[in-house]
Coordinates of C-alpha atoms and ligand atoms in Angstrom, one line a residue:
X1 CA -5.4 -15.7 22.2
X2 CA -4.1 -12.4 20.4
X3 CA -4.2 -12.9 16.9
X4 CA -2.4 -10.0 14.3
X5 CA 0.2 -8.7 12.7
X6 CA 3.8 -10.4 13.5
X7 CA 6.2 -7.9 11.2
X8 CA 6.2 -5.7 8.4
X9 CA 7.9 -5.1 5.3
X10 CA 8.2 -2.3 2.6
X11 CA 9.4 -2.4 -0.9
X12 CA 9.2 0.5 -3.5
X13 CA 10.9 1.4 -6.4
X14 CA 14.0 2.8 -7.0
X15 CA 13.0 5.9 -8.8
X16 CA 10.8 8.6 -8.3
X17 CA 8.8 11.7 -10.4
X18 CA 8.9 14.9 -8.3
X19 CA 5.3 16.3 -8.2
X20 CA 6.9 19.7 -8.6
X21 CA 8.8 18.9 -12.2
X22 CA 4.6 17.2 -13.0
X23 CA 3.3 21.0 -11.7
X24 CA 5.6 22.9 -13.6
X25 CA 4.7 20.7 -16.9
X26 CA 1.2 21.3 -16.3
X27 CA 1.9 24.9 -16.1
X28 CA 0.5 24.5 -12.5
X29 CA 1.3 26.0 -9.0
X30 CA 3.3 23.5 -7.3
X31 CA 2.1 24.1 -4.3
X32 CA -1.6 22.4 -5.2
X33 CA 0.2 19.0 -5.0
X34 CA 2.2 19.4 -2.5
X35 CA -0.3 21.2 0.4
X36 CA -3.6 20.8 -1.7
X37 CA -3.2 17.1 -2.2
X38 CA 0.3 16.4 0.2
X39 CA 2.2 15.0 -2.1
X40 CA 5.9 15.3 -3.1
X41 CA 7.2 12.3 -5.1
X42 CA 6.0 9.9 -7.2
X43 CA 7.3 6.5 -6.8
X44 CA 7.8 5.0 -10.5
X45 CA 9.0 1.5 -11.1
X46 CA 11.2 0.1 -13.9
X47 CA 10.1 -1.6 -17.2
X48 CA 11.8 -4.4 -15.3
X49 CA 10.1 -4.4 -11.9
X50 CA 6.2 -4.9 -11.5
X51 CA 3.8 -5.7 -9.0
X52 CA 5.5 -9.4 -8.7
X53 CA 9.1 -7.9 -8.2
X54 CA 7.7 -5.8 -5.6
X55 CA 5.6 -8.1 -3.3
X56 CA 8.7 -10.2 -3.9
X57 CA 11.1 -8.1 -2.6
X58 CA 8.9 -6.7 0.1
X59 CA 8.3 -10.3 1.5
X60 CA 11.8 -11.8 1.5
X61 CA 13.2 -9.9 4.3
X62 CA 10.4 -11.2 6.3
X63 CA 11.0 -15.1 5.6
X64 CA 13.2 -16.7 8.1
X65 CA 13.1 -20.1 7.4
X66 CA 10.8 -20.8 10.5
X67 CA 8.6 -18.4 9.2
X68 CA 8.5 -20.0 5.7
X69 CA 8.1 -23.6 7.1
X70 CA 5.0 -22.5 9.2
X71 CA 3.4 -20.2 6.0
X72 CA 0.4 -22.2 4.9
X73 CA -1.4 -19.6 3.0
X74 CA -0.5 -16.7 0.9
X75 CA -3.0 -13.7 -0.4
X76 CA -1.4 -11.3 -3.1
X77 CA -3.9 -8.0 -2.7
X78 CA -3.8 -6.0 -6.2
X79 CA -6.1 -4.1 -8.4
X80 CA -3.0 -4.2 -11.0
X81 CA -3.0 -7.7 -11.6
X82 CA -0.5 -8.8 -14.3
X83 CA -2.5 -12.5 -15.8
X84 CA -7.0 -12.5 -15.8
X85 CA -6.2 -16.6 -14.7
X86 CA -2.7 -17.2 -13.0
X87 CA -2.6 -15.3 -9.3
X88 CA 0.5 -13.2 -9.0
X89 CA 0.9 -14.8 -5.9
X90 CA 2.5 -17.7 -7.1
X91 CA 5.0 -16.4 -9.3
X92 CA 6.1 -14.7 -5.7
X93 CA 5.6 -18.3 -3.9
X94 CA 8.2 -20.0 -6.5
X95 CA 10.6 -16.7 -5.9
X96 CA 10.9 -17.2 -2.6
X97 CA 11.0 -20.9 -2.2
X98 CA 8.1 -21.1 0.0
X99 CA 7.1 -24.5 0.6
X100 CA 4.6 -26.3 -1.4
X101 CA 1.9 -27.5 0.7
X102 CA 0.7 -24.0 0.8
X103 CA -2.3 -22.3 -0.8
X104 CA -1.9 -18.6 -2.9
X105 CA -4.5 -16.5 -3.6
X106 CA -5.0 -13.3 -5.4
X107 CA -7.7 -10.7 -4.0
X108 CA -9.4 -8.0 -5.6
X109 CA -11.1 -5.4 -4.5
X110 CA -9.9 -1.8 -5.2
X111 CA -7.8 -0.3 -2.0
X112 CA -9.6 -2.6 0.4
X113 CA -8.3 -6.2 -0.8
X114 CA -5.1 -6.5 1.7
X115 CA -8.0 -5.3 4.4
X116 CA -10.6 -8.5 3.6
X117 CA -7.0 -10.6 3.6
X118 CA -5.8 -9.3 6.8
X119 CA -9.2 -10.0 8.4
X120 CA -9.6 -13.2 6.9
X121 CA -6.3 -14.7 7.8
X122 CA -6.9 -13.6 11.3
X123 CA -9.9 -16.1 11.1
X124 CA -7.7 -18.6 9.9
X125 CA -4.9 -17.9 12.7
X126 CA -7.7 -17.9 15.3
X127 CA -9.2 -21.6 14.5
X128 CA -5.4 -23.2 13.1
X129 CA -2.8 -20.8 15.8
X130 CA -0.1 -22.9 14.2
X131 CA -0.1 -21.6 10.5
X132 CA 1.1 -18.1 9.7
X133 CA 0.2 -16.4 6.6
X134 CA 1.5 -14.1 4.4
X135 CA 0.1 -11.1 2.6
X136 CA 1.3 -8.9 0.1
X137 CA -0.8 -6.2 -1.2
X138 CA 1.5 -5.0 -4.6
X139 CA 0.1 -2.1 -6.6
X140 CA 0.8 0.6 -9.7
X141 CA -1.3 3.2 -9.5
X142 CA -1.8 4.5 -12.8
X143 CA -4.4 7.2 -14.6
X144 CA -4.2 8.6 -18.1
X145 CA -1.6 11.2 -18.8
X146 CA -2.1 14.2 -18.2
X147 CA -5.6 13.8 -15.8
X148 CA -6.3 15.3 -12.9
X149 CA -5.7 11.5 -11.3
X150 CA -2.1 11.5 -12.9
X151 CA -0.2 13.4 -9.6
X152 CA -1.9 11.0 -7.2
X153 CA -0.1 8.1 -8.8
X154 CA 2.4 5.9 -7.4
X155 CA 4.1 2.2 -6.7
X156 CA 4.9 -0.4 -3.9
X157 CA 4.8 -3.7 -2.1
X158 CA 3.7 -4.2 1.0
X159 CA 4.4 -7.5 3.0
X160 CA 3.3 -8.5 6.7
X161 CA 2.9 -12.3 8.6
X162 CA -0.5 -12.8 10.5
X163 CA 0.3 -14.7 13.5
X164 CA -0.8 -15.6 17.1
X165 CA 0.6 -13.8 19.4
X166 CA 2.7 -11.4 17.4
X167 CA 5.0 -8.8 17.8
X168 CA 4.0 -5.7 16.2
X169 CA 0.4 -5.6 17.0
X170 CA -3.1 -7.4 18.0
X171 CA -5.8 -7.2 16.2
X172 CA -9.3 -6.1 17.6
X173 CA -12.2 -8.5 17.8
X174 CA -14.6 -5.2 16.1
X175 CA -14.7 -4.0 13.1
X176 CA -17.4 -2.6 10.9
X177 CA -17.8 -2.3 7.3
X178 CA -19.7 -0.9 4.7
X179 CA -20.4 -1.5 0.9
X180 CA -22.3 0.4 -1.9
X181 CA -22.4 -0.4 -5.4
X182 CA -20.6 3.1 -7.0
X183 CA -18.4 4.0 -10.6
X184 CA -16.3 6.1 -8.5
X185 CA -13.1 4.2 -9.8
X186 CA -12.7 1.4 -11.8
X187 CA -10.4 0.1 -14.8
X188 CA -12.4 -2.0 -18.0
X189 CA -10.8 -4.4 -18.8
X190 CA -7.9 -4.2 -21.8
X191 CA -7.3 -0.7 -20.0
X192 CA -3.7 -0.2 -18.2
X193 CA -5.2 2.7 -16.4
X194 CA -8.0 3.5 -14.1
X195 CA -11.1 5.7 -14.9
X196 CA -11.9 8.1 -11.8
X197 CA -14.6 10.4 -10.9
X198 CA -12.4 11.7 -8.8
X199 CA -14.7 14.6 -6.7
X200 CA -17.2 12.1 -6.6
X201 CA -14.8 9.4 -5.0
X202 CA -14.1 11.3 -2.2
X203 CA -17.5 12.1 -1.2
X204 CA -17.7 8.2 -1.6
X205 CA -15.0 7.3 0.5
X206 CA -16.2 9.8 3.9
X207 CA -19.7 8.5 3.4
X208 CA -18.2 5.3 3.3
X209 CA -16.0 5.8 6.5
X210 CA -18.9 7.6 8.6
X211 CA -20.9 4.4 7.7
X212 CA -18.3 1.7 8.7
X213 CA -17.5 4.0 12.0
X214 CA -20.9 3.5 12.6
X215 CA -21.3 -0.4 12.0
X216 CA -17.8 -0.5 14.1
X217 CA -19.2 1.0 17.2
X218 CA -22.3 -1.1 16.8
X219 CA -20.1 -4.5 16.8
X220 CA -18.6 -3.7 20.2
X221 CA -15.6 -1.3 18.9
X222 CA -13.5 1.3 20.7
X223 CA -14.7 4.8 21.9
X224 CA -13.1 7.4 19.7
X225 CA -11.3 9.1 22.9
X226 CA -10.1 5.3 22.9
X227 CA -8.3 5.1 19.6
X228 CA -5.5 8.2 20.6
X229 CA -3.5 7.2 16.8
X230 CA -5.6 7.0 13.4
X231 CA -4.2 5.4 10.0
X232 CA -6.6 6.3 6.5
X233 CA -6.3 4.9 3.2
X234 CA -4.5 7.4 1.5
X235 CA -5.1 7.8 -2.0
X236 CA -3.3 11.2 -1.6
X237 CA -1.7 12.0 1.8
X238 CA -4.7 15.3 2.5
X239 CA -7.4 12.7 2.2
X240 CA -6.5 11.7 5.4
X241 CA -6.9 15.0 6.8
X242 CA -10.6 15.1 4.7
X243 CA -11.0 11.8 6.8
X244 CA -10.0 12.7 10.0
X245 CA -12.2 15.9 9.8
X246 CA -15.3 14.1 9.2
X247 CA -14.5 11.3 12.4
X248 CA -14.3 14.5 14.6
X249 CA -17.7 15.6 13.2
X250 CA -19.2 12.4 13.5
X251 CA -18.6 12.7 17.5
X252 CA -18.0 16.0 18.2
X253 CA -17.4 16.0 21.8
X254 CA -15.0 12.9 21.8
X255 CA -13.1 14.2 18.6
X256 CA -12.5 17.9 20.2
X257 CA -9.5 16.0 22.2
X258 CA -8.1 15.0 18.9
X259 CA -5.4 16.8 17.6
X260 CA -3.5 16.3 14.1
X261 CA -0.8 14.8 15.6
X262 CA -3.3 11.5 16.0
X263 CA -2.3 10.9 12.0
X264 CA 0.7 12.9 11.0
X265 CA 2.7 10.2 11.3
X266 CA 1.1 7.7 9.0
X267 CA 2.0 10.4 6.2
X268 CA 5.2 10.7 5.9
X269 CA 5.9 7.5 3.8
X270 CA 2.9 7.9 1.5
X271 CA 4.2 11.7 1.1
X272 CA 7.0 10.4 -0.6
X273 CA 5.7 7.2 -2.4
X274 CA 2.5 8.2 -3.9
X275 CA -0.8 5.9 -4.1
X276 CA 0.0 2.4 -4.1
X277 CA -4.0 1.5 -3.7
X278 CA -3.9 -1.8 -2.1
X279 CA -0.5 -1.4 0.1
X280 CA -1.6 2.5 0.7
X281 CA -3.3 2.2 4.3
X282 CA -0.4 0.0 5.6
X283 CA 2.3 2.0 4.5
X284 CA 0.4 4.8 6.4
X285 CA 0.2 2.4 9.5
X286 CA 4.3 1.4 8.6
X287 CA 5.1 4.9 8.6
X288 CA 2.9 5.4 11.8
X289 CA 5.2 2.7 13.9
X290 CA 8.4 3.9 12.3
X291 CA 8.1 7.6 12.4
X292 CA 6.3 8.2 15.6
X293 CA 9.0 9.1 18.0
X294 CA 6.5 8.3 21.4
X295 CA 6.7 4.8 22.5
X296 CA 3.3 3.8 21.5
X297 CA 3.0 0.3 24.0
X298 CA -0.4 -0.9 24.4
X299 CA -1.6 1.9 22.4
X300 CA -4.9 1.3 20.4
X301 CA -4.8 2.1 16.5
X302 CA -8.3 2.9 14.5
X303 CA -7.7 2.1 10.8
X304 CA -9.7 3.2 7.6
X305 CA -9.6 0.7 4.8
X306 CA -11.2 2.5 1.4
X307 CA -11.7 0.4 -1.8
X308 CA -13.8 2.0 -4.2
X309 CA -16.7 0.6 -6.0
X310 CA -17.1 0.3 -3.1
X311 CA -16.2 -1.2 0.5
X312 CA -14.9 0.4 3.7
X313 CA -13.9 -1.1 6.4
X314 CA -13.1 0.4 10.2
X315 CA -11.3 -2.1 12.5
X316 CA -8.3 -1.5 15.1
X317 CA -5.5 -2.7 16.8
X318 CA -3.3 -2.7 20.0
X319 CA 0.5 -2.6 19.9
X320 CA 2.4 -5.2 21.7
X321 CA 5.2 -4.4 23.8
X322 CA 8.4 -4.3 22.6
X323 CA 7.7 -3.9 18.9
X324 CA 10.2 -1.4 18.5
X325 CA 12.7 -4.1 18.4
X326 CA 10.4 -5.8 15.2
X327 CA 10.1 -3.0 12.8
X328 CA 12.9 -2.2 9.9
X329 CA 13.3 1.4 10.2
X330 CA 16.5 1.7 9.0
X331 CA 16.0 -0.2 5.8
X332 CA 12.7 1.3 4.9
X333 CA 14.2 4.6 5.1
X334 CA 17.5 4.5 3.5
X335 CA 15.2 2.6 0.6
X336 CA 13.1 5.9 0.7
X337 CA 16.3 7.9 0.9
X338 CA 18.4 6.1 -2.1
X339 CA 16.1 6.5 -4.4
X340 CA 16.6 8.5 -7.9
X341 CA 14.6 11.6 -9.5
X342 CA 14.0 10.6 -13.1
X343 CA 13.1 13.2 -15.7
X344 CA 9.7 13.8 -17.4
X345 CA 10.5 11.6 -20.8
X346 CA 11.8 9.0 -18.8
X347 CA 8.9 8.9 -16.2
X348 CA 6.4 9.0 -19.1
X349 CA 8.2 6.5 -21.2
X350 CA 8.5 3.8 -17.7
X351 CA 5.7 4.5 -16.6
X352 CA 3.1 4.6 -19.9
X353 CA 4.9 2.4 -22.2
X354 CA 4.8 -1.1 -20.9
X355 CA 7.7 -3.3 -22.8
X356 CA 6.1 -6.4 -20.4
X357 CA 2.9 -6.3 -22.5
X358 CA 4.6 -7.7 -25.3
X359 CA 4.3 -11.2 -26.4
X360 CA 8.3 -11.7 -26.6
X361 CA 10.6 -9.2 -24.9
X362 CA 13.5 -9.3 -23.3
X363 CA 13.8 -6.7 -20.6
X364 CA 16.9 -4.3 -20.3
X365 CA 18.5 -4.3 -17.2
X366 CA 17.4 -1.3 -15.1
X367 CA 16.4 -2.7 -11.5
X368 CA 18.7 -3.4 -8.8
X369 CA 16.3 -4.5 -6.4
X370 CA 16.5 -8.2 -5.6
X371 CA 13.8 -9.4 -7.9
X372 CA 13.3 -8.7 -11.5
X373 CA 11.3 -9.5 -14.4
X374 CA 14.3 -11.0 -16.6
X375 CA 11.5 -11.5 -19.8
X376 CA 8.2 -12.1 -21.6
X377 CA 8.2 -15.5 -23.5
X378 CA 5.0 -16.2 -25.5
X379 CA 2.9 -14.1 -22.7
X380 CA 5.0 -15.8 -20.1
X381 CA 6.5 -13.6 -17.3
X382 CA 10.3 -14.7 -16.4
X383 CA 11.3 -13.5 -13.0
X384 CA 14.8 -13.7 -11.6
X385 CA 17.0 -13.1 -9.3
X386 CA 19.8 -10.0 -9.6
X387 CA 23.1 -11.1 -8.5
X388 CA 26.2 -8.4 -7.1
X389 CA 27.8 -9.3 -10.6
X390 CA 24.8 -8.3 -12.5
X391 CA 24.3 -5.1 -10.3
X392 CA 28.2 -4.4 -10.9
X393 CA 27.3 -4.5 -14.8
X394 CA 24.9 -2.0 -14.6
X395 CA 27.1 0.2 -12.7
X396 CA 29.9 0.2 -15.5
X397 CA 27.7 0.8 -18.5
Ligands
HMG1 P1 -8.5 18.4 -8.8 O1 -9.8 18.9 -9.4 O2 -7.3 18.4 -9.6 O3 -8.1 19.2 -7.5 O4 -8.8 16.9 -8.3 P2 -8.9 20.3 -6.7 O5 -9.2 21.5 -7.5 O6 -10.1 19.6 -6.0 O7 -7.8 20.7 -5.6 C1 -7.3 19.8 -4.7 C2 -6.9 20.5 -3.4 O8 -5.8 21.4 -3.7 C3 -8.0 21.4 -2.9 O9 -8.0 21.3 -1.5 C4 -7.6 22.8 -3.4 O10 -8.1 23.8 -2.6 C5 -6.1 22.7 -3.2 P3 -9.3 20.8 -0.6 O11 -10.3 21.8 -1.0 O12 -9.6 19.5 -1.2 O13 -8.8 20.8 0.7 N1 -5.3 23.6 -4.1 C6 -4.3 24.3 -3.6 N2 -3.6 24.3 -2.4 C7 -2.5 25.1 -2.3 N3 -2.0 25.9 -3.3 C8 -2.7 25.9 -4.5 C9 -3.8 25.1 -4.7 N4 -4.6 24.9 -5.8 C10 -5.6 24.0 -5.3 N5 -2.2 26.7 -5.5 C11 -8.5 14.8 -7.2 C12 -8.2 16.3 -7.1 C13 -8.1 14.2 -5.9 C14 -10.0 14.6 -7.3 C15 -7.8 14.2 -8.4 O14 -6.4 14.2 -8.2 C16 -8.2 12.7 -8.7 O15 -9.1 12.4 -9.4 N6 -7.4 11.8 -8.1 C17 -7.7 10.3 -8.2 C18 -8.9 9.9 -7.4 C19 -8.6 9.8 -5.9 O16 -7.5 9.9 -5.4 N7 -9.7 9.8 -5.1 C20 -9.6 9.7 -3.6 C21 -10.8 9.0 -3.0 S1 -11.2 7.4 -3.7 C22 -9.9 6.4 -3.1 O17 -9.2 6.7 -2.2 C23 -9.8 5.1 -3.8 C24 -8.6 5.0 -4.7 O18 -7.4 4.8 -3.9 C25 -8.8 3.8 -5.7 C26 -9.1 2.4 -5.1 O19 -9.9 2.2 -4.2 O20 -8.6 1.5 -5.8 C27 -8.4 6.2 -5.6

C-alpha cells in the first residue's frame, strides 16, 4: 500500500522586510544576502498573527469535510512554541472544528520536528489506512537584533494530510538518520530568540547530511543517479547549494550527472520567505512541485531534514500521477505576490516587541488572514476568526 503525502498547504504572512533595506542598515553590501546567503525578503508576521494563526490558516484550505471526518491525529511541529504545557495544536484543532475524537500533539525538535511527524504518521497510516493525519509545522524564526543570524530570519505555516494512497506523493520505505548531541543552535528558556554558532552549524548540518546519506543507503535507499530532484532544509536558500555540493562529493561519479537544476526549484519560495525552521524543507519541496515547469510523474525526490542540536534525516519520495491537479499554485503565489514591504521601525517593532507576551492585551487589528489572535486574557491566547466586515474596517482606517 502507498502510504504519503495527500496535499499541501502554505500560509505566510502578509508582510515582509527586504534584506536589501536590513543591508543598507548594516551599512553592508547587499549583495552578501542576496547571492552570499540567497535571500531577498523576510517574511514578518503581525502582532496579531503567531504560529497558531499560521498553521491555522495554512491547514483550513486543506479540510474538506471528508478530510476532517477521517483526521484522527494531529502533530503541530514548532521550535517557537507559544505555552511550556498546552500544545499549540489544539488551539488549531478548536479553530478548525476538527472533530473531537482526535489526538493533537506538539513536536520539538529544531528544523527536524515536521520530519519525525511525517515519518511517524506514515507508520500510523500503514497499520490504521483508514485515518488521515494532519501536520502543521508553524515557525518564527527569530535571532537577536542586529546578529549575524538576524537576515536568515523569517515566518510560515506549513500544512499537509498523510494518507494511503495519496495524491501528491509516496513515501519511500528508506530513510536514514543521524543524531549528535551539539550547541549549534538552541534557545534557553525565557529567551524569544535563538542563540546560534552559526559557522559551526553548518559544518554540523553537512556532517550531519553525509552521515544520514550514509545510514539511507545502508537501509535499502535509492542510488543518487536515482533521486534526479533534491529538496534541503533551508535555513538560508545557499545552504542548499553547500548541501548539494557535499552529496556530489560524497559519490563523485554518480553526482557528476547532477546539475543545479536538481534543486533550483525548491528555492524559490524560501527566497522570498525566509527561515521558517520547522516548515523550511517543505516549503522547499512545495516550491519544488509548484515551480518546476517539467512534469515530474513517477519521479523520485531525495529530501534533507536538518534540526540542530542535532538530528538529520535523509528519506525520499515518488510523485504520483496526476498531482498537478492537487497542488494550489495559484493561491500560494498570489499569497507570495500580495504581500507588503514594511519599513525598518515597523519590522523591528512587530517583529522584537511582542504585545502577545503580556498578561492582558487586546491586540489591534493588523491581519487580514483568516485567523487571528483577537487577545491575551490572564495568559490566555484568544483566537478568532476575521470576518469581510472586519477586513472592510481595516481598509477605511
Ligand atoms: P556571516 O559570518 O554573516 O556570513 O554568517 P559569511 O561571512 O560566512 O558570508 C556568508 C556568505 O556570503 C559567504 O559565502 C560569503 O562569501 C558571501 P560562502 O563562502 O558561504 O559560499 N558573501 C558575499 N557574497 C556576495 N557579495 C558579497 C558578499 N559578502 C559575503 N558582498 C551565517 C552567515 C549563515 C553563519 C549567519 O547568518 C547565521 O548565523 N545564521 C543563522 C544560523 C544558520 O542559518 N545556520 C545554518 C545551518 S544550521 C540549520 O540549518 C538549523 C537552523 O535552521 C535551526 C534549527 O534547526 O532549528 C538554523
Amino acid at each position: 500500500m502507498n502510504v504519503g503525502i495527500d496535499s499541501i498547504s502554505l500560509c505566510v504572512p502578509e508582510s515582509f522586510y527586504p534584506l536589501t533595506d536590513l543591508a543598507e542598515k548594516h551599512g553592508i553590501d547587499p549583495n552578501k544576502y542576496l547571492y552570499g546567503l540567497g535571500q531577498e525578503k523576510m517574511s514578518v508576521p503581525s502582532p496579531d498573527e503567531d504560529i497558531v494563526t499560521l498553521a491555522a490558516g495554512a491547514a483550513n484550505p486543506i479540510l474538506t469535510d471528508d478530510v476532517r471526518a477521517s483526521i484522527s491525529t494531529v502533530i503541530l511541529a514548532t521550535e517557537s512554541g507559544i505555552d511550556q504545557s498546552k500544545s499549540a495544536g489544539l488551539f488549531v484543532h478548536g479553530l478548525l472544528g476538527i472533530k473531537s475524537n482526535c489526538r493533537v500533539i506538539e513536536f520539538k525538535q529544531a528544523c527536524y520536528g515536521a520530519t519525525a511527524a511525517l515519518q511517524m504518521a506514515t507508520d500510523m497510516v500503514r497499520q490504521r489506512p483508514d485515518e488521515k493525519i494532519l501536520i502543521i509545522a508553524s515557525d518564527i524564526a527569530r535571532y537577536e537584533q542586529d546578529s549575524l543570524g538576524e537576515c536568515t530570519q523569517g515566518a510560515g505555516a506549513l500544512a499537509m494530510v498523510i494518507s494511503a494512497n495519496p495524491r501528491l506523493l509516496n513515501l519511500h520505505h528508506a530513510h536514514g538518520t543521524h543524531s549528535f548531541d551539539v550547541m549549534d543552535f538552541w534557545r534557553p528558556n525565557g529567551h524569544k530568540a535563538a542563540q546560534v554558532d552559526g559557522h559551526l552549524s553548518i559544518e554540523v548540518y553537512l556532517e550531519s547530511m553525509r552521515q544520514a546519506w550514509s545510514n539511507y543507503k545502508d537501509n535499502g535507499g535509492h542510488q543518487l543517479s536515482e533521486l534526479p530532484w533534491l529538496c534541503f532544509h533551508q535555513p538560508f536558500t545557499k545552504m542548499s547549494k553547500k548541501a548539494f555540493t557535499a552529496l556530489k562529493e560524497s559519490e563523485p561519479q554518480q553526482g557528476a550527472e547532477l546539475t543545479d537544476l536538481s534543486y533550483e526549484h525548491s528555492l524559490l519560495y524560501g527566497r522570498q520567505i525566509g527561515n521558517t525552521y520547522t516548515a523550511s524543507l517543505y516549503i522547499g519541496l512545495l516550491s519544488l512541485l509548484e515551480n518546476n515547469p517539467q512534469d515530474l510523474t513517477e519521479q523520485n525526490i531525495g529530501l534533507f531534514s536538518y534540526g540542530s542540536g542535532s538530528v538529520g534525516e535523509f528519506f525520499s519520495a515518488q510523485v504520483v500521477p496526476g498531482y498537478r491537479q492537487h497542488l494550489r499554485v495559484k493561491e500560494h503565489q498570489e499569497m507570495l505576490s500580495n504581500r507588503q514591504a514594511l519599513s525598518h521601525e515597523k519590522y523591528t517593532s512587530w517583529f522584537y516587541q511582542s504585545l502577545a507576551d503580556h498578561e492582558n492585551q487586546v491586540m489591534p487589528k493588523f491581519s487580514n488572514r483568516e485567523f487571528r489572535l483577537e487577545k491575551v486574557d490572564g495568559f490566555r491566547r484568544v483566537y478568532g476568526v476575521n470576518t469581510p466586515e472586519s477586513n472592510e474596517l481595516k481598509k477605511v482606517s
